[in-house]
Short mmCIF file of C-alpha atoms and ligand atoms in Angstrom, two decimals:
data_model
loop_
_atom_site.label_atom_id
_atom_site.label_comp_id
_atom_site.label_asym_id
_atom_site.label_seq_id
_atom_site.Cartn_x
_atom_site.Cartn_y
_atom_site.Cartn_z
CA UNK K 182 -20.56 39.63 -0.20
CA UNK K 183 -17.44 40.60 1.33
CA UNK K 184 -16.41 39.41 5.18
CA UNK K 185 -16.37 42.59 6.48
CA UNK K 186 -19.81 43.57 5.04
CA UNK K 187 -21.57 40.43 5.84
CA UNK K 188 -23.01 41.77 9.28
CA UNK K 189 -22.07 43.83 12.18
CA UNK K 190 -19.18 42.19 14.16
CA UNK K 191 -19.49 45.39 16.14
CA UNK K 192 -16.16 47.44 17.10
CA UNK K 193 -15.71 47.21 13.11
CA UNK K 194 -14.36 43.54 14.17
CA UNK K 195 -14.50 41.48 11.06
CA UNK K 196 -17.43 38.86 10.94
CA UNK K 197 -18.04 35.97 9.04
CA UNK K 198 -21.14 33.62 8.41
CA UNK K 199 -18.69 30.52 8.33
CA UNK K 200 -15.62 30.44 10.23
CA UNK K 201 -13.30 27.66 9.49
CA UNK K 202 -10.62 26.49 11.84
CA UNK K 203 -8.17 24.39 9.76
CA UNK K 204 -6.88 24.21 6.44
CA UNK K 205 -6.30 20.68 5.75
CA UNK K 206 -8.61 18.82 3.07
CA UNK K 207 -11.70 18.99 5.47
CA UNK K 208 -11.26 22.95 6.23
CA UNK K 209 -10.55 23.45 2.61
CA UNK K 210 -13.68 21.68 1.11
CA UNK K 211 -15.82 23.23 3.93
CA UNK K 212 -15.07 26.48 3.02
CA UNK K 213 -15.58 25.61 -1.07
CA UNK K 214 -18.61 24.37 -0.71
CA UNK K 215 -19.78 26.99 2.16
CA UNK K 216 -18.34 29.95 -0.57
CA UNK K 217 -20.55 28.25 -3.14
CA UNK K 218 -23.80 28.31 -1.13
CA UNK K 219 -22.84 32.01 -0.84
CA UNK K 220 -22.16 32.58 2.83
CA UNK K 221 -19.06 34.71 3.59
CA UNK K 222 -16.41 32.65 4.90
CA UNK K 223 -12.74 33.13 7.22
CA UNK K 224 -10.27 30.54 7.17
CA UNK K 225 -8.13 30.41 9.47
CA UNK K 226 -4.64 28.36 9.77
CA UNK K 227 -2.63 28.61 12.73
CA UNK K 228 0.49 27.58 10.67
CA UNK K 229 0.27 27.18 6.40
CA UNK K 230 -2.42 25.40 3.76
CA UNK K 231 -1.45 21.47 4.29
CA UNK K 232 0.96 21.75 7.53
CA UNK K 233 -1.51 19.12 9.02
CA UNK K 234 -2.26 15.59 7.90
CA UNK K 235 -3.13 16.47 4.48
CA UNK K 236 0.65 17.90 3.74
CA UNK K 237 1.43 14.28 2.77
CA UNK K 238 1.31 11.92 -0.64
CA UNK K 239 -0.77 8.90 -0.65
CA UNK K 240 -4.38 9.85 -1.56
CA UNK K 241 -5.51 6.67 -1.71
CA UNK K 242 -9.33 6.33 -1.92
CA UNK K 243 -10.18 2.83 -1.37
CA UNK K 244 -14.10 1.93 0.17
CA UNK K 245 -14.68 -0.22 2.73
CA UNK K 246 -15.73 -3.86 2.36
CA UNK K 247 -19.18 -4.53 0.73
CA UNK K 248 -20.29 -7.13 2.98
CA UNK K 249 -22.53 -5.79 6.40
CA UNK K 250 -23.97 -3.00 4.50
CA UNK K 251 -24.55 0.37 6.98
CA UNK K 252 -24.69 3.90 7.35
CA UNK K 253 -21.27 4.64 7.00
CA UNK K 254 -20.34 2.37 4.09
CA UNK K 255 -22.87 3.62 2.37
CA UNK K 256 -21.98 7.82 3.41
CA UNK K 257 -18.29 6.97 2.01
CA UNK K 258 -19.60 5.11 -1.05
CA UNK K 259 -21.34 8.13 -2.85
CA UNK K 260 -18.82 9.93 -1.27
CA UNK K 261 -16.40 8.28 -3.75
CA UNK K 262 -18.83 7.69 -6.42
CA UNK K 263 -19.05 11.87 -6.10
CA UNK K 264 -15.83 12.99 -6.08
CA UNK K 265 -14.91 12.10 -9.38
CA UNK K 266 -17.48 14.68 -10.16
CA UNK K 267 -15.91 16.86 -7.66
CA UNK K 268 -12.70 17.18 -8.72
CA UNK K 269 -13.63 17.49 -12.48
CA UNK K 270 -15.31 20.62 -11.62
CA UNK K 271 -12.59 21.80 -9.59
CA UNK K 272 -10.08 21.38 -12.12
CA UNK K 273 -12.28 23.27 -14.91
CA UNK K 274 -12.61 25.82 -12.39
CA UNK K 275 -8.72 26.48 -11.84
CA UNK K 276 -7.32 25.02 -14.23
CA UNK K 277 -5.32 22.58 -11.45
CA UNK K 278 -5.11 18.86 -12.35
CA UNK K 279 -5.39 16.97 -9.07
CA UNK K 280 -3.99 13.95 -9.89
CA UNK K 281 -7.05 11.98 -9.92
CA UNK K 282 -7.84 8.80 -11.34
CA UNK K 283 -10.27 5.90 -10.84
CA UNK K 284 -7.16 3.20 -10.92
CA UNK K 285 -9.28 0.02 -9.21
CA UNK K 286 -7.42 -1.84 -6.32
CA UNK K 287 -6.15 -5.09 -6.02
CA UNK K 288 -6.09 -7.34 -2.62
CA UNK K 289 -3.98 -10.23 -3.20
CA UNK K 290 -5.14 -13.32 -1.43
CA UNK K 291 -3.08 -15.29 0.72
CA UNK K 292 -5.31 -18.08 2.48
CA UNK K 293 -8.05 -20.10 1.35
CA UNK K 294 -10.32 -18.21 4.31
CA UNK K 295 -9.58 -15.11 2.38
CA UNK K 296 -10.65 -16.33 -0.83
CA UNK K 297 -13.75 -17.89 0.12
CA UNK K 298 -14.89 -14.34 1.82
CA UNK K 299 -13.72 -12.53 -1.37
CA UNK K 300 -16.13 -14.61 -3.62
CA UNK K 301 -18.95 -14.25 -0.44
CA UNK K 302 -18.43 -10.67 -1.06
CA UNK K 303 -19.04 -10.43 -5.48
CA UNK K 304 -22.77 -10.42 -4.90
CA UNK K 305 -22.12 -7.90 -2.14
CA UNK K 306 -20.41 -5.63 -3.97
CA UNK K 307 -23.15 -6.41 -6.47
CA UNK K 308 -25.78 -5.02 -4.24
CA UNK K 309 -24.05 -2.15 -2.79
CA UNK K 310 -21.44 -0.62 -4.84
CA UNK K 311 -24.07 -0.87 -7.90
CA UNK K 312 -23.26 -2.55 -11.31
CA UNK K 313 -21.10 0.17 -12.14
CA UNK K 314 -18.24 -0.93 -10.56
CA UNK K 315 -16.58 -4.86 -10.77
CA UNK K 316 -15.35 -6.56 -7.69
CA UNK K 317 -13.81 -9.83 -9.25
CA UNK K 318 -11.85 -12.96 -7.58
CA UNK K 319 -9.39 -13.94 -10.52
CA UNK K 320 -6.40 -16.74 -9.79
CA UNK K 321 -3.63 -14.15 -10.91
CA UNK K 322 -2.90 -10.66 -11.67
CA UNK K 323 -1.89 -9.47 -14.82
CA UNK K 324 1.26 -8.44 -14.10
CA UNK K 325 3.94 -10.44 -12.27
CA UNK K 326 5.57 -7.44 -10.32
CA UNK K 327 2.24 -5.60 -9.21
CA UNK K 328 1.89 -7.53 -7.08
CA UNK K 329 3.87 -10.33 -6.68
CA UNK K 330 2.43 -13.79 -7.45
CA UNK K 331 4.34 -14.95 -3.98
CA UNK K 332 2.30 -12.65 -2.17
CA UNK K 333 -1.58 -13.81 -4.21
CA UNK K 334 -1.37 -17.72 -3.39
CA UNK K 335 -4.90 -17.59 -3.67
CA UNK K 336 -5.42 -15.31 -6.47
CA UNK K 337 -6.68 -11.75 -6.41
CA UNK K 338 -9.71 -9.50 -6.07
CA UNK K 339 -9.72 -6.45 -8.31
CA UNK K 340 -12.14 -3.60 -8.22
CA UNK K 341 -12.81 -1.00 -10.15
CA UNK K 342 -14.05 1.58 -7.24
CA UNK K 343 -11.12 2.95 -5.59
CA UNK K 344 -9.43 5.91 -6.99
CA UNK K 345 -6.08 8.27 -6.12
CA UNK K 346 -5.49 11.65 -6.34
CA UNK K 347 -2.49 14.06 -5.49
CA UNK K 348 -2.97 15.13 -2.07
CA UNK K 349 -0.48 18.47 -2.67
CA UNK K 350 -2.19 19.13 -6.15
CA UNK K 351 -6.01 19.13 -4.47
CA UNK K 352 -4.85 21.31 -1.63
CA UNK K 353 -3.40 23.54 -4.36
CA UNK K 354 -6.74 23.54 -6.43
CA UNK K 355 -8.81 23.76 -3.33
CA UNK K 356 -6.69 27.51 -2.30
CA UNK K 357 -6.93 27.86 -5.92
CA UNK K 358 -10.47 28.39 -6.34
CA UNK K 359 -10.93 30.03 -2.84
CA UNK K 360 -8.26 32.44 -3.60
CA UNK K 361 -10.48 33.29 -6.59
CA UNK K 362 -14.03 34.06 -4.66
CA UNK K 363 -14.77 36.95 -3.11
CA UNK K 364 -16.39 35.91 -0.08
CA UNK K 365 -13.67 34.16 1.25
CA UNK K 366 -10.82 35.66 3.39
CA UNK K 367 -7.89 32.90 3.91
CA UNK K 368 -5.19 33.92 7.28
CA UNK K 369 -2.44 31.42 7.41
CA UNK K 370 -0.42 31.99 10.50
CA UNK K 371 -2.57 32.81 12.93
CA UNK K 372 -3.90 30.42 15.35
CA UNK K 373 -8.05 29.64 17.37
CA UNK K 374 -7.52 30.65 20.90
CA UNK K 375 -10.32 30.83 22.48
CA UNK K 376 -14.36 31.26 21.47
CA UNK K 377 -16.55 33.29 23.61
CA UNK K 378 -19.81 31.60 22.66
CA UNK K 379 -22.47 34.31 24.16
CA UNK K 380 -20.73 36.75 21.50
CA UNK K 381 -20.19 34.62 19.06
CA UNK K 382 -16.45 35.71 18.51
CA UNK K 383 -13.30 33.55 18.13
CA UNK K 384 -10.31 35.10 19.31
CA UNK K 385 -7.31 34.36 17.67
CA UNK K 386 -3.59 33.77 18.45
CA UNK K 387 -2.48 38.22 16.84
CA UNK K 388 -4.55 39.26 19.55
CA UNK K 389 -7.47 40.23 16.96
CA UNK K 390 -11.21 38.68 17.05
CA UNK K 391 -13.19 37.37 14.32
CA UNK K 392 -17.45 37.47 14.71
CA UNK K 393 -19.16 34.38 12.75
CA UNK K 394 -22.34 32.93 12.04
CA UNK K 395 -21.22 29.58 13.00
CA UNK K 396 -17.85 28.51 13.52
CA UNK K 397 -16.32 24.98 12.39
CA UNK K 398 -13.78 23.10 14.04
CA UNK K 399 -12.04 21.35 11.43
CA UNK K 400 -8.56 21.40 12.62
CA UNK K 401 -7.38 17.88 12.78
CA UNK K 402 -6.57 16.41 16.46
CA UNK K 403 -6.52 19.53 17.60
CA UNK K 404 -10.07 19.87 17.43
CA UNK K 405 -10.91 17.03 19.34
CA UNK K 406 -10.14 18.87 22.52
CA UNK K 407 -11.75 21.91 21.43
CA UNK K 408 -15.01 20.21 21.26
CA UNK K 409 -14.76 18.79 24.53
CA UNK K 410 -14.10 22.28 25.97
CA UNK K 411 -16.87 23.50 23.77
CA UNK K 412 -19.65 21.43 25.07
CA UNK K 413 -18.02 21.64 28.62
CA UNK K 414 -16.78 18.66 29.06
CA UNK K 415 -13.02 19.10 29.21
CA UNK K 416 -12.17 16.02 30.04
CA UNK K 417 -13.25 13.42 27.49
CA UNK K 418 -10.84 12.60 25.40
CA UNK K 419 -13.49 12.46 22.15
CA UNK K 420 -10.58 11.46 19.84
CA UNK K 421 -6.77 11.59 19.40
CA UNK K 422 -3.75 11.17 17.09
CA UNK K 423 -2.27 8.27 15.36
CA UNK K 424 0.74 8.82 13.77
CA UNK K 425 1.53 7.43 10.10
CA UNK K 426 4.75 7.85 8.07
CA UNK K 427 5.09 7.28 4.07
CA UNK K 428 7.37 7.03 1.68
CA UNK K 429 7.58 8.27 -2.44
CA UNK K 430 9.56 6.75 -4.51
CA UNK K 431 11.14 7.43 -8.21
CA UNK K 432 9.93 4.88 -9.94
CA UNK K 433 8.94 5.59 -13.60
CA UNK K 434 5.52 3.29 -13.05
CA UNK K 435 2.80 3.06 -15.53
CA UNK K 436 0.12 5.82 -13.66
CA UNK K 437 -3.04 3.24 -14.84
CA UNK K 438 -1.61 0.83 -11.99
CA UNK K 439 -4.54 -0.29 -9.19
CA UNK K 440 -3.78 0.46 -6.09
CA UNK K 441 -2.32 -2.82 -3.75
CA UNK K 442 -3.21 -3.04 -0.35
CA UNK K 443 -2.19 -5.94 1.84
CA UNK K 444 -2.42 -6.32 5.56
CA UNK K 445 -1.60 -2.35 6.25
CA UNK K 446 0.58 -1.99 3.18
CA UNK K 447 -0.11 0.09 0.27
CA UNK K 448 1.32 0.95 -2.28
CA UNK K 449 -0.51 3.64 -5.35
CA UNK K 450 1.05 5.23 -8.35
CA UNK K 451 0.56 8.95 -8.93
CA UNK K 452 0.36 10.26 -12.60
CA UNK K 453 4.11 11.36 -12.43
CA UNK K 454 4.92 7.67 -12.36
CA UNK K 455 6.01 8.28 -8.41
CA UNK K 456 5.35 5.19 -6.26
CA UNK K 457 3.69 6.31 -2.77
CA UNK K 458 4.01 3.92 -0.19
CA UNK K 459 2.85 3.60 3.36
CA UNK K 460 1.84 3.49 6.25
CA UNK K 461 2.47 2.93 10.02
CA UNK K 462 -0.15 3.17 12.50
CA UNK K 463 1.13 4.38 15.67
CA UNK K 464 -0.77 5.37 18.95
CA UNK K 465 2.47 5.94 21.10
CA UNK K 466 5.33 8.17 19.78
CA UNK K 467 7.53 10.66 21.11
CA UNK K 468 8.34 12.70 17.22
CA UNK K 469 5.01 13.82 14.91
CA UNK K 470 6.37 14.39 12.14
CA UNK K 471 9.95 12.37 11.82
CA UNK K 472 9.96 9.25 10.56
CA UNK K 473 12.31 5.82 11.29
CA UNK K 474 13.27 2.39 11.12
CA UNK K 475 9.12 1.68 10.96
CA UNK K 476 8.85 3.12 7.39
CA UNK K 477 11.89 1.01 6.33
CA UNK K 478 10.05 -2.05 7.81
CA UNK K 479 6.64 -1.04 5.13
CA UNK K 480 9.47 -0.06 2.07
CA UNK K 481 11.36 -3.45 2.51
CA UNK K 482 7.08 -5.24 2.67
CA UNK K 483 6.33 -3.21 -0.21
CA UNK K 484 9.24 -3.76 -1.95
CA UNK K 485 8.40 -7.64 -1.85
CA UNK K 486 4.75 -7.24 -2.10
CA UNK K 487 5.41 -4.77 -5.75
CA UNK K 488 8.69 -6.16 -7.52
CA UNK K 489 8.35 -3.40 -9.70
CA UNK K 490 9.70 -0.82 -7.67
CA UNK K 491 12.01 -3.22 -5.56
CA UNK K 492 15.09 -1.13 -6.62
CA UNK K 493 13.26 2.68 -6.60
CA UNK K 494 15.25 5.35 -5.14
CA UNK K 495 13.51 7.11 -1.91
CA UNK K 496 12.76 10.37 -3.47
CA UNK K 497 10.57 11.40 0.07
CA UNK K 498 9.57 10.59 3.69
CA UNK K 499 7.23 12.09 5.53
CA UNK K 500 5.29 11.57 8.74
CA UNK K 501 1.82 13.15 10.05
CA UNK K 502 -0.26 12.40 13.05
CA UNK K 503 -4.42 11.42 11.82
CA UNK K 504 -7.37 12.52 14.02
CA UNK K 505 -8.88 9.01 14.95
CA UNK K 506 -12.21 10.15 16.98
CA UNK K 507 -13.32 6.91 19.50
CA UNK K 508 -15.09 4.76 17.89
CA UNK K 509 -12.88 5.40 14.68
CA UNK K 510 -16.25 7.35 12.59
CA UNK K 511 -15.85 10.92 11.29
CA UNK K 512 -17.01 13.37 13.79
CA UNK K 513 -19.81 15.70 12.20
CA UNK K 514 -22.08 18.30 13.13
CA UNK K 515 -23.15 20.47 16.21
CA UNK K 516 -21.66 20.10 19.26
CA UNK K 517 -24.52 19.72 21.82
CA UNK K 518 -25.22 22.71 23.64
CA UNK K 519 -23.75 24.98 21.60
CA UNK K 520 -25.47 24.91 18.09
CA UNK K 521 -23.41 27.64 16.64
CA UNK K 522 -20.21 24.98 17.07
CA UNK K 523 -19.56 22.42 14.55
CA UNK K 524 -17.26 19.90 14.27
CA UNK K 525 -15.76 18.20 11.26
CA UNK K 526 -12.83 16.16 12.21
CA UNK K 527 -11.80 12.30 12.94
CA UNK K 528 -11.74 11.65 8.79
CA UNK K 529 -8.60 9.06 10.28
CA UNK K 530 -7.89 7.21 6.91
CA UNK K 531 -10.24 8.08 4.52
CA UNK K 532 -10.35 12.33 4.66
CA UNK K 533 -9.84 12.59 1.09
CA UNK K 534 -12.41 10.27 0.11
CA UNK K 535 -15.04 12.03 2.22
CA UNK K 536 -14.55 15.36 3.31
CA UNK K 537 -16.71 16.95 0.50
CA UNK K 538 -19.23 15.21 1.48
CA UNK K 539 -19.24 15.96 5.23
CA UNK K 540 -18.94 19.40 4.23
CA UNK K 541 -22.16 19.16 1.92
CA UNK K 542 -23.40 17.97 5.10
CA UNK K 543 -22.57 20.93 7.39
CA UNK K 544 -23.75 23.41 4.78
CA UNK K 545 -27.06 21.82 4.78
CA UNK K 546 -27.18 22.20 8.43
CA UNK K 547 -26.30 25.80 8.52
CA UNK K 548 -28.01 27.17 5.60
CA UNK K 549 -31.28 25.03 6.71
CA UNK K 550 -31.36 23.21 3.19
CA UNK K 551 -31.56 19.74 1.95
CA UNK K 552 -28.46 18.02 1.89
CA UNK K 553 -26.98 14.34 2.02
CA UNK K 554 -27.64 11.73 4.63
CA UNK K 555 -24.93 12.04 7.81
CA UNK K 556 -25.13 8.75 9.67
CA UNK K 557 -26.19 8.98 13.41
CA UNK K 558 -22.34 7.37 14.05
CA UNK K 559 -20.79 10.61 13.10
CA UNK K 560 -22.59 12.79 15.54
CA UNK K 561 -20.73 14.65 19.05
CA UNK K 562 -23.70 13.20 20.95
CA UNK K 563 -22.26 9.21 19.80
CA UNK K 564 -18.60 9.71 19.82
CA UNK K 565 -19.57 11.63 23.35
CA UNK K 566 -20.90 8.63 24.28
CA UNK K 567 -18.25 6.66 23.72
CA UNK K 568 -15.78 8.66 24.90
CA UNK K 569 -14.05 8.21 28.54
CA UNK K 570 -11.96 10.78 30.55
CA UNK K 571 -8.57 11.71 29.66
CA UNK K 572 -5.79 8.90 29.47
CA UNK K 573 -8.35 5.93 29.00
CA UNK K 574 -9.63 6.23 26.07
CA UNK K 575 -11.04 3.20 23.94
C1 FAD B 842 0.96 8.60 6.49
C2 FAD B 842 -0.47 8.94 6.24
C3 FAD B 842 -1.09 8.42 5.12
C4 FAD B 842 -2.43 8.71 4.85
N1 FAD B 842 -3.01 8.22 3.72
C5 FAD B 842 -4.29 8.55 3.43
C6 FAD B 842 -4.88 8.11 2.23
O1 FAD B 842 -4.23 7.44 1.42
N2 FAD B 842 -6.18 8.46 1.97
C7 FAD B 842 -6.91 9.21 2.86
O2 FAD B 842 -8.08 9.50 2.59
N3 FAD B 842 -6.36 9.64 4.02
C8 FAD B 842 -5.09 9.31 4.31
N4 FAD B 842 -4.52 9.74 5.49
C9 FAD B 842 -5.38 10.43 6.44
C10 FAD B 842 -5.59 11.88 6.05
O3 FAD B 842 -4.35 12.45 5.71
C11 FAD B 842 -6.25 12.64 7.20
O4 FAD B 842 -7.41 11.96 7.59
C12 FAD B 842 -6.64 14.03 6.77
O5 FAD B 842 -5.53 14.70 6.22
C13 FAD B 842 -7.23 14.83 7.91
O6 FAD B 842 -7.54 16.10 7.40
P1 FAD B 842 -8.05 17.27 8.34
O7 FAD B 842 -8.30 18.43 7.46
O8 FAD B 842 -9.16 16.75 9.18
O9 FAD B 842 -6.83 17.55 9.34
P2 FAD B 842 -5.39 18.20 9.07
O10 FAD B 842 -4.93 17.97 7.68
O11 FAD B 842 -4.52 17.74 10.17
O12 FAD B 842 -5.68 19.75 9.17
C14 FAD B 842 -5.90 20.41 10.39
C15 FAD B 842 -5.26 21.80 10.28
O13 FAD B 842 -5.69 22.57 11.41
C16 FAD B 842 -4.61 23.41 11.78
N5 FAD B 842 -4.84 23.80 13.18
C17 FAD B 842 -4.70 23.07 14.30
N6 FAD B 842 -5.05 23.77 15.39
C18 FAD B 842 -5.42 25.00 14.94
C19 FAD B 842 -5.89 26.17 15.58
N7 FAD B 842 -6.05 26.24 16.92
N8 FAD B 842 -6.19 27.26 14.82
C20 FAD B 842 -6.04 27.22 13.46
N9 FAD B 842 -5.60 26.13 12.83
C21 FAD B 842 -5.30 25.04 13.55
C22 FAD B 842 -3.36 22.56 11.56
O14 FAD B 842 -2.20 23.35 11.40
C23 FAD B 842 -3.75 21.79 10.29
O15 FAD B 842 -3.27 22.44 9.11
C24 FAD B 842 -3.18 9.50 5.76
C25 FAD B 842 -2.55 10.05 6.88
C26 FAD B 842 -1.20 9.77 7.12
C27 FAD B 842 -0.54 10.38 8.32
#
């Protein structure tokens, strides 16, 4: 079913069941798996696919710790488990690789304190990432330059769960496939203004006015202000940006590399054998998007923490601000007092790992169907809660 015939905006004013706000990887999913489940969908992008968060190239997807099992954890585990799934079907469906692999991580270990909680966390991991996936202490890795022995004085853990994928090449795939289905109209360029929520109509930054079934904010930090206005209270400050800034580098690495992380630092191979690096985590800047002396301060720790690319060119830099929602939990699902608002934002770190499963979440929600778990955490109402007026936010 086409937008326009998909029910009477009235005024012949387009109208969509699903109207997403965004086109970073939570927008993009959203409206994938919303297009799937057959409900006529507008996207809508105030600037271009990617200009957001998304538009950079790390894609690490790394789980959290298996010790003090909860909701969450356990949301973002088959969220990970999943996507491998995921993208295979994408990629059959365009024809897109997305640059995804199941690599494993390694955390090297650098006090005895850190060692002993690694091997208190194997029968964790045990329990709740499943037998399909090793978490192992071992005294050294198995290369000398990935990472450093200098920097693993207590050994290693490796696991087998965390992946990467091309955060570019699943944007492309995602616009791909959506360019491909017929219930989907994309706009790039043209911006939410306002919504007038008795009408259920968006009006956008050309002056024109979109009807919709439901409407999703999924634009990033942008949204988090939206949703305040939304459920009228304008001035909690629900979530807000935290600028990161990451570098690639040209360095000809094997692309069956684990990822390293240590204390903020990580550093992933992509499958062209480019070295991403990052990041900085920034709650004060002045400059979104440019990027300083701070990423110099992560290249020269990654340089020592990974001899192997210690003399790799800079081949890229690039800075983007995260939405971190208080409380730091994805922000899911209707915003109270207005059940025809959604929000799907706050992803902070670990979008790509999750956002098709929050969006398997929403569709359930609108379409009235069974769908996966969403922990209480994610809701409006919690990070609501939590949240304090503008300028003091925790
Ligand atoms: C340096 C850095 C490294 C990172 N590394 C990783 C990583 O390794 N793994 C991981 O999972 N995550 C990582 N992240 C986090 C991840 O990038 C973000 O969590 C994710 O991109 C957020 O996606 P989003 O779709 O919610 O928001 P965005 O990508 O920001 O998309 C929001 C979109 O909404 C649009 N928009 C805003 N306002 C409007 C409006 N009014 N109307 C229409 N459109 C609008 C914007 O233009 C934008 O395109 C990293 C982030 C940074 C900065």
């Amino acid at each position: 079913m086409g937008i326009a015939d998909s029910g009477t905006g009235g005024n012949g004013q387009p109208r969509a069941d699903l109207l997403v706000v965004g086109a970073g990887v939570a927008g993009l999913w959203l409206s994938l798996k919303a297009a799937r489940a057959g409900l006529s969908v507008a996207l809508i992008e105030r600037d271009r696919i990617g200009a957001g968060a998304s538009g950079g190239f790390l894609g690490a997807l790394m789980p959290h710790s298996p010790e003090r099992w909860n909701e969450k954890k356990d949301f973002q585990f088959r969220a990970l488990v999943d996507l491998e799934a995921e993208i295979a079907a994408l990629e059959s469906e365009t024809g897109l690789p997305c640059g995804y692999r199941r690599v494993g991580r390694i955390l090297p270990l650098h006090s005895q304190r850190a060692r002993e909680t690694a091997l208190a966390n194997i029968p964790q991991a045990r329990t709740n990432w499943s037998d399909r996936f090793r978490f192992e202490v071992s005294n050294t890795p198995d290369r000398h330059d990935w990472p450093s022995i200098l920097w693993a004085p207590r050994g290693i853990v490796h696991e087998t769960l965390s992946a990467r994928l091309s955060p570019p090449a699943l944007l492309s795939a995602l616009a791909a496939r959506l360019g491909q289905m017929s219930n989907v109209m994309i706009r790039e360029g043209v911006a939410l203004t306002g919504i007038s929520h008795r009408e259920r109509r968006a009006r956008l930054s050309d002056g024109s006015a979109i009807a919709f079934g439901h409407i999703v904010l999924a634009n990033g930090v942008d949204a988090f202000s939206m949703i305040a206005q939304a459920q009228e209270t304008p001035d909690l400050e629900l979530g807000g940006p935290v600028k990161g800034q990451a570098a690639l580098l040209d360095a000809g690495a094997p692309p069956d590399l684990p990822v390293v992380y240590h204390d903020g630092v990580y550093v992933l191979v992509h499958e062209n054998g480019l070295v991403a690096v990052g990041s900085t985590s920034e709650r004060e800047f002045d400059d979104p998007t440019g990027t300083d002396g701070r990423l110099d301060d992560i290249l020269k720790r990654a340089r020592k923490l990974c001899p192997l690319i210690r003399e790799a060119p800079v081949v890229g830099r690039w800075a983007g601000v995260r939405p971190r929602a208080v409380g730091r939990d994805p922000m899911l699902g209707p915003v109270p007092g207005t059940p025809h608002v959604l929000a799907m934002t706050g992803g902070f770190k670990i979008s790509f790992g999750i956002a098709h499963r929050m969006a398997d979440c929403l569709i359930a929600h609108v379409s009235g169907s069974e769908g996966p778990a969403c922990p209480e955490s994610f809701s409006v109402e919690t990070h609501t809660a939590k949240a304090e007026p503008s300028g003091k936010t925790r």
